[in-house]
XYZ file of N, CA and C in Angstrom:
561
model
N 63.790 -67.168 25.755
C 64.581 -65.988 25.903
C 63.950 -65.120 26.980
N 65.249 -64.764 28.277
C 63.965 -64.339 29.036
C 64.081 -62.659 29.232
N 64.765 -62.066 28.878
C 65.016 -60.960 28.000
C 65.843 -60.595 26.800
N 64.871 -59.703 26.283
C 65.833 -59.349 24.871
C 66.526 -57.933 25.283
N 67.926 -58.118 24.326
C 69.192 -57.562 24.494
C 69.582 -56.821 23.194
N 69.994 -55.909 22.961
C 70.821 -55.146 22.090
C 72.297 -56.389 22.187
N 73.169 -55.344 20.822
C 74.457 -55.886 20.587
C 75.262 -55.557 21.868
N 74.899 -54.766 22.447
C 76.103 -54.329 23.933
C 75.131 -55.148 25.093
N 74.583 -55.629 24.998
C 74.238 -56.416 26.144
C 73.669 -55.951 27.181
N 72.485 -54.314 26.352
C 71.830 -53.822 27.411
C 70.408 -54.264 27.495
N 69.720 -54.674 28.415
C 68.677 -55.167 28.773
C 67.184 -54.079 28.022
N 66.780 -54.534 27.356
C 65.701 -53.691 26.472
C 64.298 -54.491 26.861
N 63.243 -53.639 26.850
C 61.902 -53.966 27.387
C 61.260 -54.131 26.674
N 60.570 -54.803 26.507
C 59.627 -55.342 25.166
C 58.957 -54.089 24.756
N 58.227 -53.669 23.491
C 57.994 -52.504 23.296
C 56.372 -53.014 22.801
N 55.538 -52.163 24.110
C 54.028 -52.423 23.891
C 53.228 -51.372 22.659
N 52.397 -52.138 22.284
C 51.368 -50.819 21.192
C 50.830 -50.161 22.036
N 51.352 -48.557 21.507
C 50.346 -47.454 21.978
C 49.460 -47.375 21.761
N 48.814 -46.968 23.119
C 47.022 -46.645 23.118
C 46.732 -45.406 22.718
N 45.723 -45.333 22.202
C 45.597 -44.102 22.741
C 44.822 -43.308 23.910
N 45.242 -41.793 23.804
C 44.829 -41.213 25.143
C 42.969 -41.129 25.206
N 42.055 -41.487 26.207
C 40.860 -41.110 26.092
C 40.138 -39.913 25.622
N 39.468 -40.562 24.965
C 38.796 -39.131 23.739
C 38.143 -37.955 24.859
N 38.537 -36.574 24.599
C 38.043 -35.858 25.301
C 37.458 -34.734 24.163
N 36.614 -34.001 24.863
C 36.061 -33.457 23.844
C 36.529 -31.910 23.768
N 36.958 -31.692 22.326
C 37.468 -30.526 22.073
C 37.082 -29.024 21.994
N 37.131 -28.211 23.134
C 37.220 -27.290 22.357
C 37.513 -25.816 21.665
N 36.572 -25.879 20.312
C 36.742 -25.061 19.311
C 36.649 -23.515 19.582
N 38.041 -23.219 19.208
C 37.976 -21.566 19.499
C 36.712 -21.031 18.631
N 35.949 -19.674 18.834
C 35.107 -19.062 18.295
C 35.751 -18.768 16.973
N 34.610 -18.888 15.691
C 35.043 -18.700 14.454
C 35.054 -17.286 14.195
N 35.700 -16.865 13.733
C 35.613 -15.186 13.019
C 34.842 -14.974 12.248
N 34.196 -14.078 12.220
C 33.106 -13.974 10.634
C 33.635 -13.770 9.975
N 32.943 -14.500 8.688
C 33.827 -14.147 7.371
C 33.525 -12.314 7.277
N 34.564 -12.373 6.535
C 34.954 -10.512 6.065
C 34.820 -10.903 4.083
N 34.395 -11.689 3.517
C 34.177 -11.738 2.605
C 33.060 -13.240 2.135
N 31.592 -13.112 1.303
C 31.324 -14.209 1.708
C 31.336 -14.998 0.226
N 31.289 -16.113 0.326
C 32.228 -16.767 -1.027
C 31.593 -16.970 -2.315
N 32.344 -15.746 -3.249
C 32.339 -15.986 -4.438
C 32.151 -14.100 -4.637
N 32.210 -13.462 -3.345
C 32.734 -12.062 -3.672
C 33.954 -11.527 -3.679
N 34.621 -10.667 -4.095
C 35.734 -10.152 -4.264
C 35.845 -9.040 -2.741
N 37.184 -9.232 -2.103
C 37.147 -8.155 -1.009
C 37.204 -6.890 -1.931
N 36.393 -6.178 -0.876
C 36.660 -4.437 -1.147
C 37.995 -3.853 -1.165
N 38.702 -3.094 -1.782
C 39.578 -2.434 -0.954
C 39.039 -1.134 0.054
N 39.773 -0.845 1.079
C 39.566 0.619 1.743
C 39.320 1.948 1.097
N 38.255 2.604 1.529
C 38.083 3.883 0.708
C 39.392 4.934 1.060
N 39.766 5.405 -0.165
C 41.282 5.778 0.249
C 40.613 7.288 -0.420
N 41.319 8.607 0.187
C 41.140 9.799 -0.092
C 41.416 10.257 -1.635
N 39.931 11.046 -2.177
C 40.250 10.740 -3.581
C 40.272 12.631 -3.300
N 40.949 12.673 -4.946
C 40.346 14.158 -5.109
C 39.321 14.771 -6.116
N 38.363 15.712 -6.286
C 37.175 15.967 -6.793
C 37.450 15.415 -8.006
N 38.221 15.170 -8.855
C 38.103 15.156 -10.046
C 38.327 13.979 -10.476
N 38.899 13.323 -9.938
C 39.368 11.546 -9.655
C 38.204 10.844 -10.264
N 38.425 10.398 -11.984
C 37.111 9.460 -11.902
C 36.939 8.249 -11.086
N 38.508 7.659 -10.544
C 37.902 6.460 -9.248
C 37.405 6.727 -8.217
N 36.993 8.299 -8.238
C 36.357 8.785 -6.986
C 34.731 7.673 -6.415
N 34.804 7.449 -5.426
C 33.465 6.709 -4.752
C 32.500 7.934 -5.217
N 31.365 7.024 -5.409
C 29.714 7.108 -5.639
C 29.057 8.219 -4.512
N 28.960 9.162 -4.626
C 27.995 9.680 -3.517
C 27.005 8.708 -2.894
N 26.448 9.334 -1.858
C 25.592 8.432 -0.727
C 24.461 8.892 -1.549
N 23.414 7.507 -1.410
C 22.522 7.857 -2.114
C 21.271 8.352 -0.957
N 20.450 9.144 -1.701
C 19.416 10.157 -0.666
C 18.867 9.621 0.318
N 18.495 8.409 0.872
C 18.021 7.576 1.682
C 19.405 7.381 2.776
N 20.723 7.163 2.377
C 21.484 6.505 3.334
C 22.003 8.082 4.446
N 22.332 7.534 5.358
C 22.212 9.138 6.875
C 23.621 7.943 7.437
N 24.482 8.903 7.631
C 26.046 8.628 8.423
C 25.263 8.648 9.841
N 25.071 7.855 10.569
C 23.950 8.031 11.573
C 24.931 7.281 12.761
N 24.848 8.037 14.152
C 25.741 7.455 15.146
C 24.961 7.033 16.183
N 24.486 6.071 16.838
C 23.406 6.084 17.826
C 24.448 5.442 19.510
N 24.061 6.316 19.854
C 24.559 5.679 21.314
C 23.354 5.223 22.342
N 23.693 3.624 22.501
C 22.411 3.353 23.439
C 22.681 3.653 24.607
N 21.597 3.072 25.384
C 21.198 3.428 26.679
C 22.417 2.458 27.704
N 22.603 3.103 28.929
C 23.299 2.585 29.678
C 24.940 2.333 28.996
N 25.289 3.340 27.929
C 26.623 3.868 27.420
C 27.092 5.186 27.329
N 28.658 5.345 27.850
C 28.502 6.411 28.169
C 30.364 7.174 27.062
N 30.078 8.135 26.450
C 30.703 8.486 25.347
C 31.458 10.028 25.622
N 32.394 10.373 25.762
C 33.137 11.525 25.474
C 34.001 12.072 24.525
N 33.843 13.403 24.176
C 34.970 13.588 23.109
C 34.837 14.799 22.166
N 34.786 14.416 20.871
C 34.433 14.897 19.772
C 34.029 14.476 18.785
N 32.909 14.489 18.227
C 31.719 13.986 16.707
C 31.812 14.987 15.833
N 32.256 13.653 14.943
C 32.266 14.974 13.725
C 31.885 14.098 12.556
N 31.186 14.897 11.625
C 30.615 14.434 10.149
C 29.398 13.295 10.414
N 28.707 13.882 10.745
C 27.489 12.904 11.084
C 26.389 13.128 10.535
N 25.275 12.365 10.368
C 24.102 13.087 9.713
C 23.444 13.350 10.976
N 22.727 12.431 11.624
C 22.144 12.080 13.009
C 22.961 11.432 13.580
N 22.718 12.208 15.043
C 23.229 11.698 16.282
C 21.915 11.203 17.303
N 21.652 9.897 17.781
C 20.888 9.836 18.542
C 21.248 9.157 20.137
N 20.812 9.926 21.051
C 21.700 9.336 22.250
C 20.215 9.008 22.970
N 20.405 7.861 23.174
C 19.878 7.041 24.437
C 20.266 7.175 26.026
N 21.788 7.360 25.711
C 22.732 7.203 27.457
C 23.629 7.909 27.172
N 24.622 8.290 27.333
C 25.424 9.724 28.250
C 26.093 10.363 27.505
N 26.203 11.733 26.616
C 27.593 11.950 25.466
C 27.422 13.406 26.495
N 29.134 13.469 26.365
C 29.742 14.369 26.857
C 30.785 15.098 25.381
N 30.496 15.821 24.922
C 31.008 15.889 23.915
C 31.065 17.706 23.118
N 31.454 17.711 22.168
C 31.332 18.999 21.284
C 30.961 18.480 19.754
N 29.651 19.285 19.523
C 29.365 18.222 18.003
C 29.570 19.277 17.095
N 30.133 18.914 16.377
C 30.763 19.558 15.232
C 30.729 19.046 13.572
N 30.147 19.769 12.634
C 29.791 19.400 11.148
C 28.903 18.275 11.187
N 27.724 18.271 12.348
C 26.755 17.308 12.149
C 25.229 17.482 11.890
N 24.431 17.151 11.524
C 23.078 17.764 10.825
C 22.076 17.866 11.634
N 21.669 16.653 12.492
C 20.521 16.746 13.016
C 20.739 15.669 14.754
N 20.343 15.925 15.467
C 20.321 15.565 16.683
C 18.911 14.579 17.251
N 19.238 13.443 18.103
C 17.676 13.345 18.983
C 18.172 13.141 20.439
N 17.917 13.052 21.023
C 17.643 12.556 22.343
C 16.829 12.020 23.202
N 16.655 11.175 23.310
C 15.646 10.374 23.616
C 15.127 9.872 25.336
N 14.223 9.974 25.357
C 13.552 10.310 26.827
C 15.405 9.102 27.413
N 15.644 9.767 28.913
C 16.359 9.169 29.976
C 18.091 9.392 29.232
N 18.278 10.139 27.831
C 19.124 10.212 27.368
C 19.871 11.819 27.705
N 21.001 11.631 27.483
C 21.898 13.351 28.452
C 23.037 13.409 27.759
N 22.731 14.430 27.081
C 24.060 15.428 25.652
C 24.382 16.687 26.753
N 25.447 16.191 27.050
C 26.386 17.786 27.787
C 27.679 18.305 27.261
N 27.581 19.577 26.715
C 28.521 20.134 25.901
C 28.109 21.548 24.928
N 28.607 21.092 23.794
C 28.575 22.432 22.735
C 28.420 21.556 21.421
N 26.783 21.897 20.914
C 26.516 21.184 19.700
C 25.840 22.369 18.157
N 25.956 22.597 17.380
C 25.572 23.625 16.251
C 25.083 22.526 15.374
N 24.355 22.674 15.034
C 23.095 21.548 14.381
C 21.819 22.387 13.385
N 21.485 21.773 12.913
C 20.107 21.952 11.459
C 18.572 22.272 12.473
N 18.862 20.563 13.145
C 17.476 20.695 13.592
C 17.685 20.099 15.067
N 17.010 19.711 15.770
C 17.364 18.799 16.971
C 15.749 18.680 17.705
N 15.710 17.533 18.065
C 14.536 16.522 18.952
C 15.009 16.323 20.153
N 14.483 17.137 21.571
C 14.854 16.270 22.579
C 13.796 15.708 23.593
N 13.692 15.005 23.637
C 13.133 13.748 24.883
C 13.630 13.772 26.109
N 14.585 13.703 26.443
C 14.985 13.937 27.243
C 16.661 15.319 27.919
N 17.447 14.722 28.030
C 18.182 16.298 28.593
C 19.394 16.831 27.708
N 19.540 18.138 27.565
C 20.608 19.283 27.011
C 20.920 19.827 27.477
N 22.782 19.917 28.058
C 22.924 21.177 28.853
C 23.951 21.398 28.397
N 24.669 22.862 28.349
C 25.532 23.476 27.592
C 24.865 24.544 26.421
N 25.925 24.684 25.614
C 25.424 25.797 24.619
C 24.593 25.110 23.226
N 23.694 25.188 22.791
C 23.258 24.903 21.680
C 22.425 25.802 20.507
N 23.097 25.486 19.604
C 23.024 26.799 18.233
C 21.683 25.458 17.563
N 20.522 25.659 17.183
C 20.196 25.202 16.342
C 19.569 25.973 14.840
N 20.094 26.059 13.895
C 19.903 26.435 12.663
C 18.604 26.532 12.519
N 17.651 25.863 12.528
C 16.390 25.354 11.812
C 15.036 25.083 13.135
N 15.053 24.098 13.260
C 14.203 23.599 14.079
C 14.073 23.071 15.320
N 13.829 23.720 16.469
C 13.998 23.173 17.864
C 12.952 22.481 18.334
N 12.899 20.874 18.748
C 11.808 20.432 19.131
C 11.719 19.953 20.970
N 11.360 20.313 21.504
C 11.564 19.977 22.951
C 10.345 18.641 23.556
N 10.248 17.763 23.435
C 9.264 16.806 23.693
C 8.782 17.164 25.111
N 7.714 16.637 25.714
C 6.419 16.769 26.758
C 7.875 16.436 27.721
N 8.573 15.312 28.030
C 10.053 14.917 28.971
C 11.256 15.503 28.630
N 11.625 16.443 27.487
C 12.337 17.190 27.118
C 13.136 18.557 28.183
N 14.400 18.158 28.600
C 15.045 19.349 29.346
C 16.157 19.708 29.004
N 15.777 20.938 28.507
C 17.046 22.035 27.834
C 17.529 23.409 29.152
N 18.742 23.347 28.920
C 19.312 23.887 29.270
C 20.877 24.635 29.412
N 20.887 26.206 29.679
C 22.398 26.752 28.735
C 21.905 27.794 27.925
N 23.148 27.532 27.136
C 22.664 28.995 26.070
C 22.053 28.634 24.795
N 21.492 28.864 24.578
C 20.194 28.300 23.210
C 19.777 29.173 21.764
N 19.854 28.714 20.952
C 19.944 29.779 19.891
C 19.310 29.033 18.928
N 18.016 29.451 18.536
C 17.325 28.506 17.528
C 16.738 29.373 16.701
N 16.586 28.971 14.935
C 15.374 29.516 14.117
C 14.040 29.445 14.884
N 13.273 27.769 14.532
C 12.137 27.604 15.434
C 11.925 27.030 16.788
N 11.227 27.418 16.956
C 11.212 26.706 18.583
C 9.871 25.893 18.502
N 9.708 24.423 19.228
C 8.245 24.006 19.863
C 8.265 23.284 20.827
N 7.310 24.070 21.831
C 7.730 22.733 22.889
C 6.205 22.193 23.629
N 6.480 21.073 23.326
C 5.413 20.903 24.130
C 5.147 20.439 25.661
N 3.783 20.650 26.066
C 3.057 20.661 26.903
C 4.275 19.837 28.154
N 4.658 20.050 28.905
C 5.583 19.801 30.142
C 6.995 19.605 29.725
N 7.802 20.262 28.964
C 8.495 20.109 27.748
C 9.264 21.553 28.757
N 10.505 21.363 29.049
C 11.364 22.569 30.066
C 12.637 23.144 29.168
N 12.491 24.722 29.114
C 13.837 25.117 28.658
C 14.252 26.453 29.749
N 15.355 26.354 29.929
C 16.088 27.427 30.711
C 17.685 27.961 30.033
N 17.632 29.238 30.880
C 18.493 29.388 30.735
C 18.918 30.838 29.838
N 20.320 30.670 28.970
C 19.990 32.370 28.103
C 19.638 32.231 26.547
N 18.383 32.255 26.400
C 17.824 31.519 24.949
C 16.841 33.055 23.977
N 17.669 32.486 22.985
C 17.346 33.870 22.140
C 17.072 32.895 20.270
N 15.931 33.570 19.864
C 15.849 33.191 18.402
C 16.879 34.107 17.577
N 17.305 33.416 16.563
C 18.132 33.747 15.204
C 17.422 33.873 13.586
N 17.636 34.940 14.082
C 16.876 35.682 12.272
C 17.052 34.318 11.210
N 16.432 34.103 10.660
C 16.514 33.032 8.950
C 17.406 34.045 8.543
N 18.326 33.316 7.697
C 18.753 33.245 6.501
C 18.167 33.361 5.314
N 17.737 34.104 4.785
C 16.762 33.696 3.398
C 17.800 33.738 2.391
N 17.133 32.695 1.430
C 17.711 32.336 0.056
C 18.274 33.438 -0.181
N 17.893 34.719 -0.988
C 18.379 35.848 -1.203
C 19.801 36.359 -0.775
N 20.069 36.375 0.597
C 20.871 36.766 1.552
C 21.972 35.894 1.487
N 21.481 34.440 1.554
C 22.998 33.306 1.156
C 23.655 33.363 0.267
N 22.855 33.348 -1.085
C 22.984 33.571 -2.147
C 23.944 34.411 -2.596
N 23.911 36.011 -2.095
C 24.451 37.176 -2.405
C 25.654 37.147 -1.344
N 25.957 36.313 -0.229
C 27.037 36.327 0.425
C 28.000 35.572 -0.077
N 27.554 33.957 -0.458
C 28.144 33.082 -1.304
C 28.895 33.824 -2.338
N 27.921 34.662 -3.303
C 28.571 35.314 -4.526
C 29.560 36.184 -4.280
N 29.659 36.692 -3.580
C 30.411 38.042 -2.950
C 31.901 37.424 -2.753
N 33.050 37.796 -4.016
C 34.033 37.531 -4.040
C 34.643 38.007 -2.561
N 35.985 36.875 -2.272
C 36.959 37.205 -1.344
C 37.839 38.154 -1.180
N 38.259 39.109 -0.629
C 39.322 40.026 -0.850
C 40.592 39.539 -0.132
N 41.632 40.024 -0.999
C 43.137 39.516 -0.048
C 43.141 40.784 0.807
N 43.693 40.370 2.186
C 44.336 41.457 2.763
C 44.908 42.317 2.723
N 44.735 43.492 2.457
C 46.361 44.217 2.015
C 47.248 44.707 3.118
């Protein structure tokens, strides 16, 4: 038979086994990290409770600090808010607001408006800064702007300029009796 034929008498080609295609090597997209690892239950999202809510979340315990660090050779604008520590390595342009304590670290540069507890700088501050408590200016430390601190220390090649004035303490007594001191409505 020197070709095979269908019923209509169309000429059909012998039908060879497929090869297959040469193995090439595959590859594998990057894996995702797991977001749960096995044999824990996912979290749900902390969702806004109110004070009295016994499913209210656990306070932070005394050791853990909401802590934001910006490294070196990054550069950040905006607004910070609710922080414990802020520590900048490289560039924030910013206004810090409801945050506790500050550093800055030698070659690091906070420009803006920050009201803070305490603050460490190493390296540069310019703009207005209120510090509550404790001003530390390191030996590479450069402040500058308007400055408003409980304490001040600076050491030995350690630069501040600018319009800088200390702020009376607060004493216990004085908070105390303002705290207590009911609100009046307007009349």
């Amino acid at each position: 038979m020197p070709d095979a034929s269908d019923d209509l008498g169309i000429p059909m080609k012998p039908v060879r086994p497929a090869t297959p295609p040469p193995a090439r090597p595959v590859a594998m997209p990057p894996r995702a990290p797991d977001l749960a690892r096995a044999g824990e239950a996912m979290r749900p999202p902390d969702l806004p409770r109110r004070p009295g809510d016994p499913a209210a979340p656990p306070r932070r315990a005394e050791g853990e600090q909401r802590r934001l660090t910006v490294g070196r050779e990054i550069t950040l604008s905006g607004e910070i808010t609710s922080c414990d520590l802020l520590v900048i390595e490289g560039h924030v342009e910013a206004n810090l607001n409801n945050c506790r304590d500050i550093e800055i670290a030698d070659g690091g540069l906070f420009k803006g408006e920050a009201a803070i507890e305490e603050a460490s700088i190493s390296g540069r501050f310019e703009g207005n800064l209120t510090v509550r408590k404790r001003l530390l200016i390191k030996a590479s430390g450069r402040v500058q702007g308007t400055i408003r601190y409980g304490q001040i220390e600076i050491e030995c090649g350690g630069q501040i300029s600018g319009d800088i004035q200390a702020q009376p303490a607060a004493s216990e007594d004085t908070k105390l009796t303002a705290d207590a001191a009911p609100a009046r409505a307007a009349g």
